[in-house]
Short mmCIF file of C-alpha atoms and ligand atoms in Angstrom, two decimals:
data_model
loop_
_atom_site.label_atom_id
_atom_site.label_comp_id
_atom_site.label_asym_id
_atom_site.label_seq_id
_atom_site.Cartn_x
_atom_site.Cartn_y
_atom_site.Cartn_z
CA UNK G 27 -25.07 -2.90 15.71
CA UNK G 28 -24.84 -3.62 19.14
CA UNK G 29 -22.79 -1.35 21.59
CA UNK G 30 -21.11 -4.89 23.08
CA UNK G 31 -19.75 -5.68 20.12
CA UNK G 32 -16.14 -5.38 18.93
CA UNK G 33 -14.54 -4.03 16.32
CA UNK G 34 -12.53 -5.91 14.44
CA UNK G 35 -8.44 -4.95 13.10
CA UNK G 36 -5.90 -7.05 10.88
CA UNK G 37 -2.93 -6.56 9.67
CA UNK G 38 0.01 -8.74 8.53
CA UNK G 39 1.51 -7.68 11.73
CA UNK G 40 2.62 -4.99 13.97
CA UNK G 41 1.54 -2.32 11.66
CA UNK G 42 -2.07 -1.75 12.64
CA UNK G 43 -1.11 -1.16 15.59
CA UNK G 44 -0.58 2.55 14.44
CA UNK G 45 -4.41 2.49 14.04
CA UNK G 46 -5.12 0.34 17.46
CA UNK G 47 -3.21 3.65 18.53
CA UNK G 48 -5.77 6.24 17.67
CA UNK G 49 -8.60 3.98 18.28
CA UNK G 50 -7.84 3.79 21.73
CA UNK G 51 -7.56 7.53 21.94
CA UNK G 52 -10.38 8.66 19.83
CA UNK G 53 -13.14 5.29 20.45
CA UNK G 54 -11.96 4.66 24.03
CA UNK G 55 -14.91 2.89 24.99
CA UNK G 56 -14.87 0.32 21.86
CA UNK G 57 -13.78 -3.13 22.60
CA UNK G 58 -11.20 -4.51 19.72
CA UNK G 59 -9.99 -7.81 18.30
CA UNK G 60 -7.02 -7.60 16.32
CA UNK G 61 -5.21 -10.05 14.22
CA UNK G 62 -1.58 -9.84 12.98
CA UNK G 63 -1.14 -12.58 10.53
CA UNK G 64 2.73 -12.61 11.08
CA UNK G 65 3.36 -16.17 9.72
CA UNK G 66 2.80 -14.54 6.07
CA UNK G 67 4.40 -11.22 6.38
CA UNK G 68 6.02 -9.39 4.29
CA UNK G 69 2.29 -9.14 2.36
CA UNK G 70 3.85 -6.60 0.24
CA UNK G 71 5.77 -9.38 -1.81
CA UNK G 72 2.99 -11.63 -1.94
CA UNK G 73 0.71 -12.32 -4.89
CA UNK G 74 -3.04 -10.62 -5.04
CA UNK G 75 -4.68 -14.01 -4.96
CA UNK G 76 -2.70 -14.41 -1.93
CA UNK G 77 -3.21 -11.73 -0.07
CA UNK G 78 -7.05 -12.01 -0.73
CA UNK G 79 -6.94 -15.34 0.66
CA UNK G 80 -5.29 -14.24 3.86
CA UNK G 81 -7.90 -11.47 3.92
CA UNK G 82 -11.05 -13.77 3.59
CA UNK G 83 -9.81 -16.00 6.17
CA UNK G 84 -8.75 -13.46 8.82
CA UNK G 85 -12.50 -11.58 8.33
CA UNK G 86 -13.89 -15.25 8.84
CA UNK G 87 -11.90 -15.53 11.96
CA UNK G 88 -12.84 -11.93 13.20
CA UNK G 89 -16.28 -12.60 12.28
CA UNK G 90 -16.66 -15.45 15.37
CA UNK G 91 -16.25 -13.21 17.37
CA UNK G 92 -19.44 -10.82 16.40
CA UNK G 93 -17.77 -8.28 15.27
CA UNK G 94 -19.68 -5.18 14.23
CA UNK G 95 -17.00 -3.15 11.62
CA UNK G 96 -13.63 -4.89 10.28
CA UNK G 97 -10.61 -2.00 9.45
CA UNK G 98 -8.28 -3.71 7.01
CA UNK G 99 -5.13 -1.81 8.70
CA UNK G 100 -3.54 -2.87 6.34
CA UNK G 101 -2.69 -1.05 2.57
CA UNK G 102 -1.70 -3.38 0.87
CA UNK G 103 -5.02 -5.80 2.00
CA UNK G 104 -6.73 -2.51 1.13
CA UNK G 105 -5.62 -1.83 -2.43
CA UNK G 106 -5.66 -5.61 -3.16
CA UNK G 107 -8.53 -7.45 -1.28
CA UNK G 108 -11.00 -4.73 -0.33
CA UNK G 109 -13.42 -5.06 -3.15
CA UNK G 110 -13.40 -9.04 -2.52
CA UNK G 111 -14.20 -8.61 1.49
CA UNK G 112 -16.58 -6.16 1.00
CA UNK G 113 -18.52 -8.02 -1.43
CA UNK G 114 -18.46 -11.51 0.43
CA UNK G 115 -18.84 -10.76 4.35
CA UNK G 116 -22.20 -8.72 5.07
CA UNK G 117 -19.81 -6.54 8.05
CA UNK G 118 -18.86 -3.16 7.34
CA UNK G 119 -15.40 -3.46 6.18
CA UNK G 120 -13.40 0.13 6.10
CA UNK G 121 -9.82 -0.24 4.83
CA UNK G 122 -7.10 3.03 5.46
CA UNK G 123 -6.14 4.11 1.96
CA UNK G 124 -9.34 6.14 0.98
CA UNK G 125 -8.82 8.17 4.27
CA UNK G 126 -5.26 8.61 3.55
CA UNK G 127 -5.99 10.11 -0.08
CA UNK G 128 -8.58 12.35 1.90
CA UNK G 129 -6.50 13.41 4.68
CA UNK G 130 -3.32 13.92 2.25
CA UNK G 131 -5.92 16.13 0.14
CA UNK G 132 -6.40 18.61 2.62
CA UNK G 133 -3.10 19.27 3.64
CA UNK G 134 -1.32 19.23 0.34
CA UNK G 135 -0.55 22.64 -1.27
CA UNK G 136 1.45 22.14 -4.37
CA UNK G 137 -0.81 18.98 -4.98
CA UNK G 138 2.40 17.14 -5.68
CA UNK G 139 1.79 14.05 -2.98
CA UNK G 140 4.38 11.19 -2.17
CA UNK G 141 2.88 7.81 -1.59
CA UNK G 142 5.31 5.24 0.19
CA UNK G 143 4.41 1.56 0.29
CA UNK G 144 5.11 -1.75 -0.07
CA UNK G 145 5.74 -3.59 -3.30
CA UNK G 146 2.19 -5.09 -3.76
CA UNK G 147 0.33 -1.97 -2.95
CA UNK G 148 2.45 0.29 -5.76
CA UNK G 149 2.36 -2.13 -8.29
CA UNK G 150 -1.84 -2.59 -7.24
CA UNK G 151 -1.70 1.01 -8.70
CA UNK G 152 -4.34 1.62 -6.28
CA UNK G 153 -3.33 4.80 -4.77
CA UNK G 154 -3.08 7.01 -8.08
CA UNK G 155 -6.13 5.80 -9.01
CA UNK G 156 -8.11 6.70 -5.28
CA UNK G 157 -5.97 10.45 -5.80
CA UNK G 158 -7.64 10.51 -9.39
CA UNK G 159 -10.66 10.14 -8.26
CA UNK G 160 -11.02 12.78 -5.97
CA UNK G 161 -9.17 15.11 -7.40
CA UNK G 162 -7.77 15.40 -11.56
CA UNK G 163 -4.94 18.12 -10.84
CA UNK G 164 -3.01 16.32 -8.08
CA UNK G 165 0.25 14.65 -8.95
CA UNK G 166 0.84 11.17 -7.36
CA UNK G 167 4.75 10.14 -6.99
CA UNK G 168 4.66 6.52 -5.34
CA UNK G 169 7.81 4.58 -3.92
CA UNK G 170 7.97 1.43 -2.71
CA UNK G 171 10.03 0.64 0.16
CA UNK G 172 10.14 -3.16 0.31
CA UNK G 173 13.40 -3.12 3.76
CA UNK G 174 10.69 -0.95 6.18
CA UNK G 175 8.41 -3.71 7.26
CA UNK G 176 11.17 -6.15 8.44
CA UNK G 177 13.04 -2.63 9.94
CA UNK G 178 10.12 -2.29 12.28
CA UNK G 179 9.22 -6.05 13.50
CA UNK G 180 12.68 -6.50 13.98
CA UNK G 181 12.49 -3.19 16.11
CA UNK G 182 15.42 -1.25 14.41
CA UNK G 183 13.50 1.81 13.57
CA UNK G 184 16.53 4.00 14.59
CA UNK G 185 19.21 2.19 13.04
CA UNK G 186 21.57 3.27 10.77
CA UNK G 187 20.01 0.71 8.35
CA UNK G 188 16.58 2.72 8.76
CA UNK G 189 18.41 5.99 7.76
CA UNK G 190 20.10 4.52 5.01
CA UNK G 191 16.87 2.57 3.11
CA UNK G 192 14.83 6.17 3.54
CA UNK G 193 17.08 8.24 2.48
CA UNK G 194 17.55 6.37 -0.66
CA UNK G 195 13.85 5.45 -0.89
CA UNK G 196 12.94 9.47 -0.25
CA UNK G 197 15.48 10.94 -3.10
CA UNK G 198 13.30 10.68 -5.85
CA UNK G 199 10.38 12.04 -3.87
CA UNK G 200 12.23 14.68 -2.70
CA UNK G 201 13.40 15.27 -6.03
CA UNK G 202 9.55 15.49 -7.23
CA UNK G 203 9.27 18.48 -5.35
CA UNK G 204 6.18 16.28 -3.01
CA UNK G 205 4.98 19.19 -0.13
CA UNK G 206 2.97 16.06 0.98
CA UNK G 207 3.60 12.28 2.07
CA UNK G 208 1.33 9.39 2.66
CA UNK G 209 2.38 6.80 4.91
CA UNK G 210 0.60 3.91 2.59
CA UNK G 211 1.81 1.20 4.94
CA UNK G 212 0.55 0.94 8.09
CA UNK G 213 4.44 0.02 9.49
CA UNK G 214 5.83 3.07 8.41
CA UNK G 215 4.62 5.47 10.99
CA UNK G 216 6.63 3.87 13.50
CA UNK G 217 9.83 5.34 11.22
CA UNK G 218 8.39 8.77 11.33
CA UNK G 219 11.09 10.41 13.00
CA UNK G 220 13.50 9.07 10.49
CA UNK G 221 11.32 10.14 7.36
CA UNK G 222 11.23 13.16 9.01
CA UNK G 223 15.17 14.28 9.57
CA UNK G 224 15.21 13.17 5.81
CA UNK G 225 12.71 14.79 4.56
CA UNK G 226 13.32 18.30 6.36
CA UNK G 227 10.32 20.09 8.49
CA UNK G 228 8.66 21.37 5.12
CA UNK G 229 6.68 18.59 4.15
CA UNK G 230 3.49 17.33 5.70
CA UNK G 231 3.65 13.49 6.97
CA UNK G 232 -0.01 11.80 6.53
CA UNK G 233 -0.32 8.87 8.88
CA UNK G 234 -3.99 7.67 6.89
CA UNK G 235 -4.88 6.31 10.68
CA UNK G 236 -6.28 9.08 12.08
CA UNK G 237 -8.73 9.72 9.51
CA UNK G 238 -9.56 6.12 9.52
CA UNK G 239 -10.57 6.03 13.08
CA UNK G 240 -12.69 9.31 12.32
CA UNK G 241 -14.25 7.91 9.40
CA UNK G 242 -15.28 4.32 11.98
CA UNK G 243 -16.37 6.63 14.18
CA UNK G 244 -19.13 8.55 11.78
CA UNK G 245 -19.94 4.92 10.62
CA UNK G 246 -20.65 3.19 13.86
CA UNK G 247 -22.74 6.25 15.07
CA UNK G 248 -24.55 6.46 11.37
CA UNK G 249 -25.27 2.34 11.57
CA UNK G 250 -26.70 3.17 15.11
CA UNK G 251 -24.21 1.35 17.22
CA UNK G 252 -23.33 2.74 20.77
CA UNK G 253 -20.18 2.95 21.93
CA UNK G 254 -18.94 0.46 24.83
CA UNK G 255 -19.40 1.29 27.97
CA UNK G 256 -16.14 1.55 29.76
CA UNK G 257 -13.48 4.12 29.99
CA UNK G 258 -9.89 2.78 28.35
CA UNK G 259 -7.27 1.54 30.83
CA UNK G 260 -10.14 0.73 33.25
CA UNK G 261 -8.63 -2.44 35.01
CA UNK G 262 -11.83 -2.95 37.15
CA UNK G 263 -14.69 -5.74 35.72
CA UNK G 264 -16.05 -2.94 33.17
CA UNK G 265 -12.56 -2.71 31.16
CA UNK G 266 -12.88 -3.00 27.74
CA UNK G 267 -12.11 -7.22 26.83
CA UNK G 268 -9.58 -6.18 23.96
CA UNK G 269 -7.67 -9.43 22.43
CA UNK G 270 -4.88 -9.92 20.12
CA UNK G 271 -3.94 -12.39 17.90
CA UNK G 272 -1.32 -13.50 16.02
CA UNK G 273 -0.35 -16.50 13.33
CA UNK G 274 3.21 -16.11 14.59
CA UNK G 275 5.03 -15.58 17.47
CA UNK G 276 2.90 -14.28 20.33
CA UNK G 277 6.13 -13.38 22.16
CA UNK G 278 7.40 -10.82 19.80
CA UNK G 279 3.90 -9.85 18.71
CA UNK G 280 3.31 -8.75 22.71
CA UNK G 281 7.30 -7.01 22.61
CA UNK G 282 6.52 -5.33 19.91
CA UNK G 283 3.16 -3.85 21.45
CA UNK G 284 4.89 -2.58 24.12
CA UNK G 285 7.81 -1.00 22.23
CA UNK G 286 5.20 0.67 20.08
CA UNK G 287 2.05 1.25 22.20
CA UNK G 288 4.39 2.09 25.28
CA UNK G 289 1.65 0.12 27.80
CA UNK G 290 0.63 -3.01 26.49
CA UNK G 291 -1.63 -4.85 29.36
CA UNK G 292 -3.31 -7.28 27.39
CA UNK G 293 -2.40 -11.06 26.60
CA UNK G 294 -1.37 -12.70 22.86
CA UNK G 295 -2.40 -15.43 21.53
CA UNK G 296 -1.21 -17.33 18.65
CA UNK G 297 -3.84 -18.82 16.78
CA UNK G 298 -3.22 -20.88 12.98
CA UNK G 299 -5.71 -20.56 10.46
CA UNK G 300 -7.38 -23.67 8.87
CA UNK G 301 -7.54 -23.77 4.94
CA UNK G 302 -4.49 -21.24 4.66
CA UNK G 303 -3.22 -20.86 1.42
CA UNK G 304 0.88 -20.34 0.79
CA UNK G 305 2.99 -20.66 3.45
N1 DGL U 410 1.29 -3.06 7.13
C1 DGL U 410 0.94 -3.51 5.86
C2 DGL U 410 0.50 -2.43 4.92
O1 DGL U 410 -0.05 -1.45 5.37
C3 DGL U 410 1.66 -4.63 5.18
C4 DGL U 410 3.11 -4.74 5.28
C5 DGL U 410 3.60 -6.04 4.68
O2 DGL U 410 3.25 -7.08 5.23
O3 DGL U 410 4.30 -6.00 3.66
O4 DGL U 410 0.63 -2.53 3.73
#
């Protein structure tokens, strides 16, 4: 790997964002490429063969631009196309639900653990199985929540729509006595503080992100790549070149940045992807 290299991140849209977030606080120095396929979101109602499609042609894209590591910040890519990407592009590709299961593991007492996701990634089954495998005691409750993604790229995270679709998505969870829940979409962050006045102080929120980031970190330095060389928010001719694109509208894409990264000095581009398959 070479230190000038980027690091690639994709997501069907605003949602990896909530890993750009601790990638720019924990990997300052790396340089990033992201892609928010936005003209095919919601990917949690899509079919597996499409959402591995989406995948393979977003890692192509990535890969053009020498990218050294991919992060599928995306769950539902993760429990559905991981396997596939791994096994055709030679990059390392890291998704965020194994880190999530690990970082949930260490925090959860009762081993009773709440999994909220989109439609595609429950019904993928993935995350019981990833829990399983680490551990045989822990209970896995999962609930999709299929009204979150639009709530956040339409920016209405504090809504009284937003209240209403978690508390009735969190009853049954609540009910399962969980001490512990995954964020298993990378949107849902972004509606912590909702999750949270439902859910009460008492249980721990996972945001998988963080231990993603750690877990690029201890594979960039193990794969011998350097870091970049320049501090984050430089402006000066050694600031990191980060870009972002999008298959939809660069306008909102770069709104929403800003709404959810607070500073958001960098430029979108839309970009459409040759050979796509759906619509
Ligand atoms: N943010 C994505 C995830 O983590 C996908 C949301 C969607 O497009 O349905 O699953």
């Amino acid at each position: 790997m070479d230190e000038m290299q980027p690091i690639g991140i994709f997501d069907s849209g605003v949602g990896g964002l909530t890993v750009v977030r601790f990638l720019f606080a924990n990997l300052p120095k790396e340089r990033i490429i992201y892609f928010g396929d936005t003209a095919h979101i919601p990917y949690g109602s899509r079919t597996p063969q499409e959402i591995i499609a989406f995948g393979d042609e977003i890692v192509s894209f990535l890969m053009r631009y020498g990218v050294k590591a991919v992060v599928a910040a995306c769950n539902t890519s993760s429990s559905v196309s991981l396997p596939y990407l791994k096994e055709k592009f030679s990059v390392p590709i890291l998704g965020v639900l194994e880190p999530g299961v690990r970082a949930a593991l260490k925090v959860t007492r009762n081993k009773r653990v709440g999994v909220i996701a989109t439609t595609a990634t429950v019904n993928s089954g993935a995350y019981p199985r990833a829990f399983r495998r680490q551990d045989s005691e822990v209970e896995v409750f999962t609930q999709a929540c299929p009204l979150f993604v639009p709530i956040v790229e339409g920016g209405r995270m504090e809504s009284p729509e937003a209240r209403e679709a978690a508390r009735e998505y969190l009853a049954p969870l609540k009910e399962a006595g969980i001490d512990t829940l995954v964020f298993g979409c990378t949107h849902y962050p972004f509606l912590a503080p909702v999750i949270r006045e439902v859910l009460g102080p008492d249980v721990r929120l996972v945001d998988p992100a963080e231990e993603t980031v750690k877990e690029l970190a201890v594979l960039l330095k193990k794969d011998g790549g350097r870091p970049g060389n320049s501090p984050v928010g430089s402006r000066g001719p050694h600031a990191p070149r980060h870009l972002f694109f999008t298959s939809g509208s660069a306008v909102s894409f770069y709104d929403s940045g800003k709404k959810f990264l607070g500073e958001f000095p960098f430029t979108v581009e839309q970009v459409s992807l040759d050979g796509r398959k759906g619509s």
